[in-house]
PDB file of C-alpha atoms in Angstrom:
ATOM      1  CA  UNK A   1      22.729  76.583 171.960  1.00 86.00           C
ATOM      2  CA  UNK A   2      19.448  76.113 170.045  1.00 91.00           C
ATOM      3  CA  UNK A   3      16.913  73.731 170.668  1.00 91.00           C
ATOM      4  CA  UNK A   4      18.260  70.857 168.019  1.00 92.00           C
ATOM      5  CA  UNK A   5      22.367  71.201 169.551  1.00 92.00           C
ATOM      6  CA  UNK A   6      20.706  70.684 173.117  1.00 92.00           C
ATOM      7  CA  UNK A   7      18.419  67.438 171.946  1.00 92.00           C
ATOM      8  CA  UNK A   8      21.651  66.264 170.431  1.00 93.00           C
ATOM      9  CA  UNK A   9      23.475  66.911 173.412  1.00 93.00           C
ATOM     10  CA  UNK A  10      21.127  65.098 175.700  1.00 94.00           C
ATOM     11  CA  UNK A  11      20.586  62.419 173.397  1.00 94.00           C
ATOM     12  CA  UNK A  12      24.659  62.403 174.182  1.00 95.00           C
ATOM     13  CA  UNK A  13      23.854  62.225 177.606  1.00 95.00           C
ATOM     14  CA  UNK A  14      26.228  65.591 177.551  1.00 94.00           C
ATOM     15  CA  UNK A  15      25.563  66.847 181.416  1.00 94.00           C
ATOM     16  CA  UNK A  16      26.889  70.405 180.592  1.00 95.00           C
ATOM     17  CA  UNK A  17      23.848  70.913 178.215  1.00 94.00           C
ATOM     18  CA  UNK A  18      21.250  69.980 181.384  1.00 94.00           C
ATOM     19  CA  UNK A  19      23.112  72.002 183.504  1.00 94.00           C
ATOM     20  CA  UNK A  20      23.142  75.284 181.090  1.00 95.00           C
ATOM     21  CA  UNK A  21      19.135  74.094 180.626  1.00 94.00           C
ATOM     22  CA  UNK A  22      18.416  74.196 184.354  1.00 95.00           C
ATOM     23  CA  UNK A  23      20.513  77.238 184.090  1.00 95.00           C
ATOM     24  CA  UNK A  24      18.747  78.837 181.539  1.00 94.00           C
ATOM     25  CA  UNK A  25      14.906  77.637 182.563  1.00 95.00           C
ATOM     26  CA  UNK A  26      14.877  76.637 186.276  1.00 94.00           C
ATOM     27  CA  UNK A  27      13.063  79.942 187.455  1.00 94.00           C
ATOM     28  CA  UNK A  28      10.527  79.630 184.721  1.00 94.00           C
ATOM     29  CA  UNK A  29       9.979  76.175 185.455  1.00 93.00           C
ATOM     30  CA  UNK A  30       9.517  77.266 189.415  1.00 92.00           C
ATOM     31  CA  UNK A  31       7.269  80.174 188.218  1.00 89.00           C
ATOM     32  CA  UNK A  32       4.613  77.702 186.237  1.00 90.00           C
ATOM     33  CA  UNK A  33       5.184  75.037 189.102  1.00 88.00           C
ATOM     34  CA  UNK A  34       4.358  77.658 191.179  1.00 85.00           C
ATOM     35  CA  UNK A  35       1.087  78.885 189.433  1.00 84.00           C
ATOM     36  CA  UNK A  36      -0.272  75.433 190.620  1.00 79.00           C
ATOM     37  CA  UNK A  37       1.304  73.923 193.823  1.00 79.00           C
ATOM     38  CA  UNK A  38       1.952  77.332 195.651  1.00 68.00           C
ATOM     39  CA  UNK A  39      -1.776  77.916 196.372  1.00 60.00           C
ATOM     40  CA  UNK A  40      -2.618  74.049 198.243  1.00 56.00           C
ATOM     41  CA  UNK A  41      -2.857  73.779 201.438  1.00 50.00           C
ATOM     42  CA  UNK A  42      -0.311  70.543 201.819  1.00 59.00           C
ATOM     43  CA  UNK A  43       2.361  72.150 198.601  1.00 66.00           C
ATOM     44  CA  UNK A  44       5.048  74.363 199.653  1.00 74.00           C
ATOM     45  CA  UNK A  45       8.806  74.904 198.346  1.00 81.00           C
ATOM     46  CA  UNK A  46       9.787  71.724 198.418  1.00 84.00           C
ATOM     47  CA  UNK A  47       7.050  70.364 196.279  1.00 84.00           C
ATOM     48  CA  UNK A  48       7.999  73.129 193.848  1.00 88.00           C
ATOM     49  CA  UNK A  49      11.544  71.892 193.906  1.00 90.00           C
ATOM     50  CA  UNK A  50      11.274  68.920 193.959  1.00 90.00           C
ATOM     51  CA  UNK A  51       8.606  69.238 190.623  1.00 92.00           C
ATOM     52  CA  UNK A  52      11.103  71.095 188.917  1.00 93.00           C
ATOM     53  CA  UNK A  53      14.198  68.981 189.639  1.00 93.00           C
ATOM     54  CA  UNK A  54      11.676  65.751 188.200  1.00 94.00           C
ATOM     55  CA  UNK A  55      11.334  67.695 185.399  1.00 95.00           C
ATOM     56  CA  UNK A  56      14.525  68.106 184.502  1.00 95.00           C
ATOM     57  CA  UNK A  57      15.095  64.263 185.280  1.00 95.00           C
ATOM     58  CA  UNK A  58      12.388  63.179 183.222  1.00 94.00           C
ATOM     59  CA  UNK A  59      14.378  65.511 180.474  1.00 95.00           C
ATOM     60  CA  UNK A  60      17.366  63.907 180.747  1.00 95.00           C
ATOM     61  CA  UNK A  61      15.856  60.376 180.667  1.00 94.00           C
ATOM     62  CA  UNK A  62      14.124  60.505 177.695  1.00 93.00           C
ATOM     63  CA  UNK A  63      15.342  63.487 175.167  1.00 93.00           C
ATOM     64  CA  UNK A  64      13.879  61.485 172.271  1.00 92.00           C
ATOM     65  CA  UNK A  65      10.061  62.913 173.681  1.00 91.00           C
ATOM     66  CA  UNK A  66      11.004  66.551 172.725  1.00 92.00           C
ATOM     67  CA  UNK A  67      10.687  67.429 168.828  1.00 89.00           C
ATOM     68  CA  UNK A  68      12.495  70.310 168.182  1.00 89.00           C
ATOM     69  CA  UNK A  69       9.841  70.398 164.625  1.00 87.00           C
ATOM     70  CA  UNK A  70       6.988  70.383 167.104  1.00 86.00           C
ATOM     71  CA  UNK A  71       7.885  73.215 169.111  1.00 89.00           C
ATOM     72  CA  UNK A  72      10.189  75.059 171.336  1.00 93.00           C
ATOM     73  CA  UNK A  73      12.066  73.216 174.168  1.00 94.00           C
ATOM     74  CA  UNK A  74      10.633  76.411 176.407  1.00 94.00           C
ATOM     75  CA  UNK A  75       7.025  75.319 175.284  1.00 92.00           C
ATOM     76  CA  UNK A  76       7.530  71.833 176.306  1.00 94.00           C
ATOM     77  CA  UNK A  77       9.088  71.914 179.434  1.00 95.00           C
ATOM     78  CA  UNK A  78       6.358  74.446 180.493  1.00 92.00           C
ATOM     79  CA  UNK A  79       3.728  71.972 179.089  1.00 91.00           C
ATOM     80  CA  UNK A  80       6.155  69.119 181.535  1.00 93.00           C
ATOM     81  CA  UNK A  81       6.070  71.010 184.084  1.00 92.00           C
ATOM     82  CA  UNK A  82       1.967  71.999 184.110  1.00 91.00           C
ATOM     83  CA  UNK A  83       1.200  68.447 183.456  1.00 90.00           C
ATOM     84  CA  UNK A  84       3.344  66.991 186.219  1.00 90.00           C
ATOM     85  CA  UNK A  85       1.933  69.645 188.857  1.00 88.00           C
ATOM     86  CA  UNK A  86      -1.956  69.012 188.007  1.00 86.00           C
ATOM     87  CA  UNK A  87      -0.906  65.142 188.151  1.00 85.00           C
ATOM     88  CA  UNK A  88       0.747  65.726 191.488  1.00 82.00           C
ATOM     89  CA  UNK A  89      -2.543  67.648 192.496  1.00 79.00           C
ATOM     90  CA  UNK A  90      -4.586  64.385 191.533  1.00 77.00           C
ATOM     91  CA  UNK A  91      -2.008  62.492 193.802  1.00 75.00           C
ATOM     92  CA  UNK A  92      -3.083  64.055 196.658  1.00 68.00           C
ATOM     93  CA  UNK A  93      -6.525  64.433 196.335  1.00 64.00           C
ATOM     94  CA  UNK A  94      -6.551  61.001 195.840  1.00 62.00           C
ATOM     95  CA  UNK A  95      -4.327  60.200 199.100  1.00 58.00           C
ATOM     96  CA  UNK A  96      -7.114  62.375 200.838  1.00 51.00           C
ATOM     97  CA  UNK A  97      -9.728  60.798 199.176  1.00 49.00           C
ATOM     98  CA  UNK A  98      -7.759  57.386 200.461  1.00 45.00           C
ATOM     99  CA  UNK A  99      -7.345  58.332 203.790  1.00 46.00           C
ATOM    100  CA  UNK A 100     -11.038  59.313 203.821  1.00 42.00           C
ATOM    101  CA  UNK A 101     -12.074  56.188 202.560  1.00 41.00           C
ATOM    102  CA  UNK A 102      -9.899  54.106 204.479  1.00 44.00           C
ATOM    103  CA  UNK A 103     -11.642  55.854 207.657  1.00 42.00           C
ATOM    104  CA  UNK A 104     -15.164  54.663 207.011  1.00 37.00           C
ATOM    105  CA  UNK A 105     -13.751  51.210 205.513  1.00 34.00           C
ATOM    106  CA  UNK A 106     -15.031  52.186 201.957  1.00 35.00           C
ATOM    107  CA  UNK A 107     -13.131  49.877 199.042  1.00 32.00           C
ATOM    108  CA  UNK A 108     -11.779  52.265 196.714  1.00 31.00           C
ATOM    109  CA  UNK A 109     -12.457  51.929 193.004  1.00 33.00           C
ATOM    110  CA  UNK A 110      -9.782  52.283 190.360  1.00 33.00           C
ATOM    111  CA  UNK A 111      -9.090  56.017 189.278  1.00 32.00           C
ATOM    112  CA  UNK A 112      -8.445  57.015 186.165  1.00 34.00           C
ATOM    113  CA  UNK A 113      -4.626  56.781 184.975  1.00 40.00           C
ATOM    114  CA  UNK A 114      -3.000  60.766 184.981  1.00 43.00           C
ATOM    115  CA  UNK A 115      -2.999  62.489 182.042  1.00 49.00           C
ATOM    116  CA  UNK A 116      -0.079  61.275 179.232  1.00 58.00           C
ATOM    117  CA  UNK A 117       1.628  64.502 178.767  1.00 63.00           C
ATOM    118  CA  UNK A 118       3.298  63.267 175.668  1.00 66.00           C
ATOM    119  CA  UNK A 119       0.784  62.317 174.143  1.00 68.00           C
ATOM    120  CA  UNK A 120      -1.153  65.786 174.689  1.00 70.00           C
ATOM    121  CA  UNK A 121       2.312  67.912 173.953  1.00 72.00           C
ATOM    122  CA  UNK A 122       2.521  65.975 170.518  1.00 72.00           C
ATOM    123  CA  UNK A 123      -1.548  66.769 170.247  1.00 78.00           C
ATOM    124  CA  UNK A 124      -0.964  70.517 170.735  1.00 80.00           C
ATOM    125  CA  UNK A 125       2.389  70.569 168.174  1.00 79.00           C
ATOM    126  CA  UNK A 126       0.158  68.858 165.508  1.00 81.00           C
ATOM    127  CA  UNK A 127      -2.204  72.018 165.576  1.00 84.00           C
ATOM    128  CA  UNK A 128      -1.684  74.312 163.017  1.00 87.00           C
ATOM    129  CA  UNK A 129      -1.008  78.124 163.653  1.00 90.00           C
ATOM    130  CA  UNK A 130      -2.598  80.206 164.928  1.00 91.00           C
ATOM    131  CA  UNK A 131      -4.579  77.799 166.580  1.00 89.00           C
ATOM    132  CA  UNK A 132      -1.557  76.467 168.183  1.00 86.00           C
ATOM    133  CA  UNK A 133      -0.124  79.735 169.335  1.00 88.00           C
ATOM    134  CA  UNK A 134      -3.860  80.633 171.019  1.00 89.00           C
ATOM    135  CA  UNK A 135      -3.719  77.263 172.318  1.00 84.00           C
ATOM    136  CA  UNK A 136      -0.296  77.226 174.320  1.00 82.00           C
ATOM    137  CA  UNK A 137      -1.386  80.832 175.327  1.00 83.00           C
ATOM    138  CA  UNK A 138      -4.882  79.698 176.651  1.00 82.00           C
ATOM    139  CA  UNK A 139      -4.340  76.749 178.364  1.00 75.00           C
ATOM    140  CA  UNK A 140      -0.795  76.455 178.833  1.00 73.00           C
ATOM    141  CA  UNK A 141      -0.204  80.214 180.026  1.00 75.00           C
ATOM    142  CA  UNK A 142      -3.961  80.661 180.956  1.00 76.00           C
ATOM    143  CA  UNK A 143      -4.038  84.144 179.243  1.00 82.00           C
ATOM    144  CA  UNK A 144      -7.719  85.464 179.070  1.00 88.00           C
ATOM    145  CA  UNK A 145      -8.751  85.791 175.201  1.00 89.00           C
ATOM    146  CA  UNK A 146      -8.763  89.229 175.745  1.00 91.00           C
ATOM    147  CA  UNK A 147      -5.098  89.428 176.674  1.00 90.00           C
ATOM    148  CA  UNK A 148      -4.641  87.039 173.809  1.00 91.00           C
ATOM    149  CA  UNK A 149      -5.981  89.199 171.471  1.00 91.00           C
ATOM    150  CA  UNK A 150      -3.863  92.668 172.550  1.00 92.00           C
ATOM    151  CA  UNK A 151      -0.557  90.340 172.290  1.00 90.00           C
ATOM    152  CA  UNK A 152      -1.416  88.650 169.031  1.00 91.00           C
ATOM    153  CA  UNK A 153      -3.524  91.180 167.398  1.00 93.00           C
ATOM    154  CA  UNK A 154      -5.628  88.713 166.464  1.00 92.00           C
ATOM    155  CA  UNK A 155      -9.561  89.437 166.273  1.00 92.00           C
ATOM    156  CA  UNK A 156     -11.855  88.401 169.481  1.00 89.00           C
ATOM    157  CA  UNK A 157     -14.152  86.421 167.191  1.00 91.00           C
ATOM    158  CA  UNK A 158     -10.597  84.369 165.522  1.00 91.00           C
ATOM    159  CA  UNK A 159      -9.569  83.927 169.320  1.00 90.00           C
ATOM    160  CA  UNK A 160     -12.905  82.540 170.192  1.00 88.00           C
ATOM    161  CA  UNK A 161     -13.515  80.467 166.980  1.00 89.00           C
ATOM    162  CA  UNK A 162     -10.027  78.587 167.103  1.00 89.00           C
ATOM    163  CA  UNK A 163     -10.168  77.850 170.955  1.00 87.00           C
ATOM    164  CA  UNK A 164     -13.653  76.187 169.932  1.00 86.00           C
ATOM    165  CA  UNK A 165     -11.692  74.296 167.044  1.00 88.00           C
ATOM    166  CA  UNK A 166      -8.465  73.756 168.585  1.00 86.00           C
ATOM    167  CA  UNK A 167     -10.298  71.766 171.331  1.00 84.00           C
ATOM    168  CA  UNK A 168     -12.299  69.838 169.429  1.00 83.00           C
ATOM    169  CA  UNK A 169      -9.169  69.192 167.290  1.00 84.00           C
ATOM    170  CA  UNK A 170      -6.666  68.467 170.357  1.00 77.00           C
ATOM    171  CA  UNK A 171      -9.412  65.902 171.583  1.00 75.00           C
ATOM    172  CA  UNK A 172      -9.158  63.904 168.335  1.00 77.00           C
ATOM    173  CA  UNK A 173      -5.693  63.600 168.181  1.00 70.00           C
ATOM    174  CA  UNK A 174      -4.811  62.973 171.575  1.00 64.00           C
ATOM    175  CA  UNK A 175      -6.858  59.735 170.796  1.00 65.00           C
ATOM    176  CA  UNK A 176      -5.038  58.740 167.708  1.00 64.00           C
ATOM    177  CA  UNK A 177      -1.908  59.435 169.495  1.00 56.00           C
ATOM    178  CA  UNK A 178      -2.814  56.992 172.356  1.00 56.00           C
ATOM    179  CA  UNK A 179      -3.099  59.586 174.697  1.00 52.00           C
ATOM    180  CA  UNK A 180      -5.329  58.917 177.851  1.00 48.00           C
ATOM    181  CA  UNK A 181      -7.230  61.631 179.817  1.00 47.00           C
ATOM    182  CA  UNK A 182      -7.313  61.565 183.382  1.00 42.00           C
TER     183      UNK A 182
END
C-alpha cells in the first residue's frame, strides 16, 4: 500500500491497514525507541513496548495528523516515536525531580508543557529540500554532518549552512503553527 491508501484506510478505521503498519514498521519504531529509552537507568523493554504500541494508538486515533504531501508515513512515525520517548524522558525526570522535592517539602513550580510533536512534524515538512532532507537526517536520525555529507553528496559547507538555516527556519514556524517547546 502507499502512504495515501493507508491514510485512507485509517481514516476508515480499516484495522488490517494498522496491523500490516505495525507489521511493516514495528522494529523500526523499537529501534528509534530504543536509541532513547534503552540507555536510562529506570527504561527497559517494556517502556520500549509499551512506546511503540502508543504510537501506533496515537496513529490510529488521529490519521488526519499525517500528510502524506508533507512527508513519508516512515518519517513521521519516526519523528512520533522520538518525540514521545524524549517526552517520556521529561516524565521521569520530573517524577524524580517530584519525589526529590516532595522529600525536602519544596512546592513545585509549573513545568513547561512537552513538546507538540505535530506542530514540529508539520514545521520540519514545511522546509524546503535539501534543508529538509539534512534536517530529518540531523536531528531525527542524529547522523553527524559528515555522514550526511558521504550519503547525500552534498558539500560540508551546504550541510553546515542549511542546519544553521533550517533551525532558525523550524523555530519560526513552529511558532506560527502553535507549536510549544518544552
Amino acid at each position: 500500500m502507499t502512504d495515501e491508501e493507508y491514510l485512507t484506510s485509517l481514516l476508515n478505521k480499516d484495522e488490517e491497514a494498522l496491523s500490516q503498519l505495525m507489521d511493516t514498521y514495528t522494529k523500526l519504531l523499537w529501534a528509534v525507541g530504543s536509541k532513547y529509552l534503552n540507555h536510562q537507568q529506570d527504561m527497559g523493554i517494556q517502556d520500549i513496548e509499551e512506546l511503540v504500541s502508543d504510537v501506533f494508538v496515537r496513529l490510529w486515533k488521529n490519521p488526519k495528523g499525517f500528510d502524506p504531501s508533507k512527508g513519508t508515513l516512515k518519517t513521521y512515525l519516526c519523528m512520533m516515536t522520538r518525540s514521545m520517548a524524549l517526552n517520556k524522558l521529561k516524565q521521569v525526570a520530573k517524577d524524580m525531580t517530584v519525589e526529590l522535592d516532595d522529600s525536602i517539602t519544596a512546592t513545585l513550580t509549573k513545568e513547561e508543557s512537552n513538546m507538540d510533536w505535530q506542530a514540529f512534524y508539520q514545521a520540519v515538512m514545511t522546509l524546503e529540500e535539501p534543508m529538509r532532507e539534512i534536517i530529518i537526517k540531523r536531528y531525527f536520525y542524529e547522523m553527524k554532518p559528515k555522514d550526511i555529507q558521504e550519503k547525500t553528496g552534498y558539500d560540508s559547507k551546504l550541510i553546515d549552512n542549511k542546519l544553521y538555516q533550517g533551525k532558525k527556519q523550524l523555530q519560526k514556524q513552529f511558532k506560527e503553527l502553535g507549536g510549544e517547546l518544552g
